[in-house]
Structures are given as structure tokens and as C-alpha cells.
PDB file of C-alpha atoms and ligand atoms in Angstrom:
ATOM      1  CA  MET V   1     156.669-128.972  36.066  1.00  0.00           C
ATOM      2  CA  LEU V   2     153.033-129.913  36.129  1.00  0.00           C
ATOM      3  CA  GLN V   3     151.693-130.011  40.109  1.00  0.00           C
ATOM      4  CA  MET V   4     148.118-131.706  40.918  1.00  0.00           C
ATOM      5  CA  THR V   5     146.937-132.444  44.059  1.00  0.00           C
ATOM      6  CA  LYS V   6     147.091-136.742  45.153  1.00  0.00           C
ATOM      7  CA  ALA V   7     142.981-136.366  44.936  1.00  0.00           C
ATOM      8  CA  VAL V   8     143.084-135.133  41.292  1.00  0.00           C
ATOM      9  CA  TYR V   9     146.519-137.786  40.464  1.00  0.00           C
ATOM     10  CA  ASP V  10     144.413-141.069  42.388  1.00  0.00           C
ATOM     11  CA  ALA V  11     141.234-139.656  40.371  1.00  0.00           C
ATOM     12  CA  ILE V  12     142.887-139.641  36.820  1.00  0.00           C
ATOM     13  CA  ARG V  13     144.449-142.879  37.854  1.00  0.00           C
ATOM     14  CA  ALA V  14     141.520-144.739  39.044  1.00  0.00           C
ATOM     15  CA  HIS V  15     139.308-143.211  35.492  1.00  0.00           C
ATOM     16  CA  GLY V  16     142.063-145.431  33.447  1.00  0.00           C
ATOM     17  CA  GLU V  17     141.270-148.590  35.485  1.00  0.00           C
ATOM     18  CA  GLU V  18     137.444-148.322  34.987  1.00  0.00           C
ATOM     19  CA  THR V  19     137.355-147.782  31.319  1.00  0.00           C
ATOM     20  CA  TYR V  20     140.107-150.663  30.839  1.00  0.00           C
ATOM     21  CA  PRO V  21     140.053-151.986  27.829  1.00  0.00           C
ATOM     22  CA  HIS V  22     139.440-149.009  26.607  1.00  0.00           C
ATOM     23  CA  GLU V  23     140.925-145.186  26.662  1.00  0.00           C
ATOM     24  CA  CYS V  24     139.421-142.979  29.418  1.00  0.00           C
ATOM     25  CA  CYS V  25     139.954-139.076  28.701  1.00  0.00           C
ATOM     26  CA  GLY V  26     139.354-135.797  30.469  1.00  0.00           C
ATOM     27  CA  ALA V  27     140.187-132.313  31.225  1.00  0.00           C
ATOM     28  CA  LEU V  28     142.469-130.588  34.166  1.00  0.00           C
ATOM     29  CA  LEU V  29     141.206-127.379  35.563  1.00  0.00           C
ATOM     30  CA  GLY V  30     143.777-125.287  37.283  1.00  0.00           C
ATOM     31  CA  ARG V  31     146.014-122.334  37.257  1.00  0.00           C
ATOM     32  CA  SER V  32     149.173-121.314  35.389  1.00  0.00           C
ATOM     33  CA  THR V  33     151.834-120.537  37.928  1.00  0.00           C
ATOM     34  CA  SER V  34     155.490-119.561  36.832  1.00  0.00           C
ATOM     35  CA  ASP V  35     156.234-123.070  37.098  1.00  0.00           C
ATOM     36  CA  GLY V  36     153.934-124.950  35.061  1.00  0.00           C
ATOM     37  CA  TRP V  37     149.814-125.682  35.677  1.00  0.00           C
ATOM     38  CA  GLN V  38     148.929-126.179  39.341  1.00  0.00           C
ATOM     39  CA  ILE V  39     145.697-128.506  38.429  1.00  0.00           C
ATOM     40  CA  GLU V  40     142.650-128.738  41.426  1.00  0.00           C
ATOM     41  CA  ALA V  41     140.478-130.529  39.760  1.00  0.00           C
ATOM     42  CA  ALA V  42     139.964-133.358  37.084  1.00  0.00           C
ATOM     43  CA  VAL V  43     136.687-133.755  35.249  1.00  0.00           C
ATOM     44  CA  LYS V  44     135.695-136.720  33.495  1.00  0.00           C
ATOM     45  CA  ALA V  45     134.934-136.626  29.910  1.00  0.00           C
ATOM     46  CA  ASP V  46     132.913-139.553  27.527  1.00  0.00           C
ATOM     47  CA  ASN V  47     135.118-141.028  24.958  1.00  0.00           C
ATOM     48  CA  THR V  48     133.226-140.023  21.970  1.00  0.00           C
ATOM     49  CA  ARG V  49     135.382-142.150  19.797  1.00  0.00           C
ATOM     50  CA  THR V  50     133.674-145.472  19.528  1.00  0.00           C
ATOM     51  CA  ASP V  51     135.371-146.468  16.566  1.00  0.00           C
ATOM     52  CA  SER V  52     138.789-146.902  18.284  1.00  0.00           C
ATOM     53  CA  ALA V  53     138.296-146.995  21.941  1.00  0.00           C
ATOM     54  CA  HIS V  54     141.121-148.738  22.624  1.00  0.00           C
ATOM     55  CA  ASN V  55     143.151-146.149  20.914  1.00  0.00           C
ATOM     56  CA  ARG V  56     142.080-143.013  20.569  1.00  0.00           C
ATOM     57  CA  TYR V  57     140.179-140.905  22.311  1.00  0.00           C
ATOM     58  CA  GLN V  58     138.504-137.350  21.675  1.00  0.00           C
ATOM     59  CA  ILE V  59     136.333-134.789  23.580  1.00  0.00           C
ATOM     60  CA  ALA V  60     132.939-133.578  21.936  1.00  0.00           C
ATOM     61  CA  PRO V  61     133.196-129.558  21.561  1.00  0.00           C
ATOM     62  CA  VAL V  62     130.157-129.649  23.508  1.00  0.00           C
ATOM     63  CA  GLU V  63     130.992-131.181  25.836  1.00  0.00           C
ATOM     64  CA  LEU V  64     134.664-128.999  26.027  1.00  0.00           C
ATOM     65  CA  VAL V  65     132.549-126.038  26.580  1.00  0.00           C
ATOM     66  CA  LYS V  66     130.483-127.281  29.383  1.00  0.00           C
ATOM     67  CA  ILE V  67     133.887-127.850  30.922  1.00  0.00           C
ATOM     68  CA  GLU V  68     135.434-124.252  29.502  1.00  0.00           C
ATOM     69  CA  ARG V  69     132.366-122.895  31.447  1.00  0.00           C
ATOM     70  CA  GLU V  70     132.658-125.203  34.987  1.00  0.00           C
ATOM     71  CA  ALA V  71     136.280-123.995  34.941  1.00  0.00           C
ATOM     72  CA  ARG V  72     135.187-120.267  34.696  1.00  0.00           C
ATOM     73  CA  GLN V  73     132.605-120.435  37.662  1.00  0.00           C
ATOM     74  CA  ARG V  74     135.459-121.964  39.533  1.00  0.00           C
ATOM     75  CA  GLY V  75     137.732-119.605  38.789  1.00  0.00           C
ATOM     76  CA  LEU V  76     140.171-122.034  36.919  1.00  0.00           C
ATOM     77  CA  ALA V  77     140.875-122.599  33.121  1.00  0.00           C
ATOM     78  CA  ILE V  78     141.458-125.603  31.309  1.00  0.00           C
ATOM     79  CA  GLY V  79     145.105-126.407  31.754  1.00  0.00           C
ATOM     80  CA  GLY V  80     145.125-129.647  30.213  1.00  0.00           C
ATOM     81  CA  PHE V  81     144.300-133.060  29.313  1.00  0.00           C
ATOM     82  CA  TYR V  82     144.455-136.857  30.294  1.00  0.00           C
ATOM     83  CA  HIS V  83     144.121-140.047  29.186  1.00  0.00           C
ATOM     84  CA  SER V  84     144.911-143.677  29.367  1.00  0.00           C
ATOM     85  CA  HIS V  85     146.657-146.124  26.952  1.00  0.00           C
ATOM     86  CA  PRO V  86     145.214-149.476  27.945  1.00  0.00           C
ATOM     87  CA  ASP V  87     148.103-151.806  27.597  1.00  0.00           C
ATOM     88  CA  HIS V  88     150.182-149.577  26.311  1.00  0.00           C
ATOM     89  CA  PRO V  89     153.633-147.383  27.393  1.00  0.00           C
ATOM     90  CA  ALA V  90     152.688-143.884  28.906  1.00  0.00           C
ATOM     91  CA  HIS V  91     154.276-141.959  25.914  1.00  0.00           C
ATOM     92  CA  TRP V  92     152.127-140.091  23.506  1.00  0.00           C
ATOM     93  CA  SER V  93     151.299-141.285  19.963  1.00  0.00           C
ATOM     94  CA  GLN V  94     151.483-139.658  16.280  1.00  0.00           C
ATOM     95  CA  THR V  95     147.589-139.390  16.379  1.00  0.00           C
ATOM     96  CA  ASP V  96     147.838-137.461  20.380  1.00  0.00           C
ATOM     97  CA  PHE V  97     150.301-135.295  18.757  1.00  0.00           C
ATOM     98  CA  ALA V  98     147.960-134.491  15.902  1.00  0.00           C
ATOM     99  CA  GLU V  99     144.945-133.630  17.765  1.00  0.00           C
ATOM    100  CA  ALA V 100     146.575-131.822  20.248  1.00  0.00           C
ATOM    101  CA  HIS V 101     146.000-128.239  19.967  1.00  0.00           C
ATOM    102  CA  TRP V 102     146.423-126.303  22.950  1.00  0.00           C
ATOM    103  CA  LEU V 103     149.439-124.932  23.598  1.00  0.00           C
ATOM    104  CA  GLY V 104     150.805-124.436  27.140  1.00  0.00           C
ATOM    105  CA  CYS V 105     149.127-127.131  28.157  1.00  0.00           C
ATOM    106  CA  SER V 106     149.823-130.587  29.727  1.00  0.00           C
ATOM    107  CA  TYR V 107     148.986-133.891  28.408  1.00  0.00           C
ATOM    108  CA  VAL V 108     148.862-136.421  31.086  1.00  0.00           C
ATOM    109  CA  ILE V 109     149.127-139.816  29.543  1.00  0.00           C
ATOM    110  CA  THR V 110     148.431-142.996  31.988  1.00  0.00           C
ATOM    111  CA  ALA V 111     149.631-146.610  31.274  1.00  0.00           C
ATOM    112  CA  VAL V 112     147.252-149.106  32.347  1.00  0.00           C
ATOM    113  CA  ALA V 113     148.465-152.644  32.684  1.00  0.00           C
ATOM    114  CA  ASN V 114     146.304-155.501  32.670  1.00  0.00           C
ATOM    115  CA  GLY V 115     143.713-153.354  34.357  1.00  0.00           C
ATOM    116  CA  LYS V 116     146.035-151.523  37.006  1.00  0.00           C
ATOM    117  CA  ALA V 117     147.041-148.402  36.642  1.00  0.00           C
ATOM    118  CA  ALA V 118     151.021-147.702  35.838  1.00  0.00           C
ATOM    119  CA  VAL V 119     153.091-145.210  34.897  1.00  0.00           C
ATOM    120  CA  THR V 120     151.529-141.357  34.404  1.00  0.00           C
ATOM    121  CA  ASN V 121     153.851-139.125  32.105  1.00  0.00           C
ATOM    122  CA  SER V 122     152.979-135.723  31.504  1.00  0.00           C
ATOM    123  CA  PHE V 123     154.004-133.597  28.323  1.00  0.00           C
ATOM    124  CA  ARG V 124     153.435-130.365  27.629  1.00  0.00           C
ATOM    125  CA  LEU V 125     152.808-128.911  24.725  1.00  0.00           C
ATOM    126  CA  ALA V 126     155.555-126.456  23.842  1.00  0.00           C
ATOM    127  CA  GLY V 127     155.736-124.031  20.946  1.00  0.00           C
ATOM    128  CA  ASP V 128     153.595-120.650  19.911  1.00  0.00           C
ATOM    129  CA  THR V 129     152.013-121.953  16.613  1.00  0.00           C
ATOM    130  CA  GLU V 130     150.649-125.183  15.018  1.00  0.00           C
ATOM    131  CA  GLU V 131     153.708-125.639  13.054  1.00  0.00           C
ATOM    132  CA  ASN V 132     156.202-125.598  15.507  1.00  0.00           C
ATOM    133  CA  LYS V 133     154.543-127.214  18.307  1.00  0.00           C
ATOM    134  CA  GLN V 134     156.151-129.925  20.209  1.00  0.00           C
ATOM    135  CA  PHE V 135     155.506-132.642  23.212  1.00  0.00           C
ATOM    136  CA  GLU V 136     158.035-131.854  25.840  1.00  0.00           C
ATOM    137  CA  GLN V 137     158.103-133.962  28.741  1.00  0.00           C
ATOM    138  CA  GLU V 138     157.800-132.614  32.247  1.00  0.00           C
ATOM    139  CA  SER V 139     157.741-134.053  36.204  1.00  0.00           C
ATOM    140  CA  ILE V 140     154.538-133.923  38.022  1.00  0.00           C
ATOM    141  CA  GLU V 141     154.611-133.158  41.665  1.00  0.00           C
ATOM    142  CA  VAL V 142     151.981-134.279  43.350  1.00  0.00           C
ATOM    143  CA  GLN V 143     150.774-132.449  47.161  1.00  0.00           C
ATOM    144  CA  GLU V 144     149.397-133.931  49.569  1.00  0.00           C
TER     145      GLU V 144
HETATM  146 ZN1   ZN S 201     146.699-142.053  23.700  1.00  0.00          ZN
END
């Protein structure tokens, strides 16, 4: 299960509407609990994939380092990543899977249909190596 505040949930959905028809992306900062990640902040990232920004996303390594530092300063850790699927279902693609390397982290995808945020799903990257990793859909609990 992925737990997040309403403010975070609204922010990642709004980000997807903002960048439509391109994908948005960002990181989720929180704490690890026995029930999964408790997300307390979303950090927007620039989509560095200029070649195909409508169906690819990538956070630049230098930006990721900055995000990790910010997380540490706030006593949090990177618990996941989010991106949007403009006019596409909220399900991971083969590219999303190939480019997901943060085992134990949650990957949140929001479908944005005609500029409006629709379904938001979360997939936890399970497994303990790159060879046996797999996405498992998990529920999202939004807290007021
Ligand atoms: Zn995707």
C-alpha cells in the first residue's frame, strides 16, 4: 500500500495536467513503514527526454542527486517516482519497467485524458535483483 497526503496526491495529478500533452515526472519523498511508503512530499522534475516527451520520461542524474539531498535534509528518503500518461491508461509500459531500478520503491502513474487527470495507479517495484524485479499494483491511501 502507498500512503500519501491529499496535498501530494493533488499535486502529482495537477502536474500531469500542467505538462499535457507531454509527460510530467517527479520524485516522491517519504518514510518507509511496515505498510509501505508514507509519502509526504512530491518534487517536480524536468522531463529530460526531449526526443519523445509524450511517452518517455527521465530524471537527469544531477537532478536526482539534488532531490536525494533535499530528502535527507528533511529527514525523508526517495520512496518512489511519478509520471503521467497523456491519453494512455494508467499502467506501466515496457519502457517504464526497463527503466525502473529502485527496488522497493513505488511508481505512480496518472492517466491524463484530454488534459484532465483521470485514474492514478501505483506499482511497487518488487524483487531483490534487477533480474527478478517485477511491478506489483498496490492501493493508494490518500489521507486528509
Ligand atoms: Zn510510463
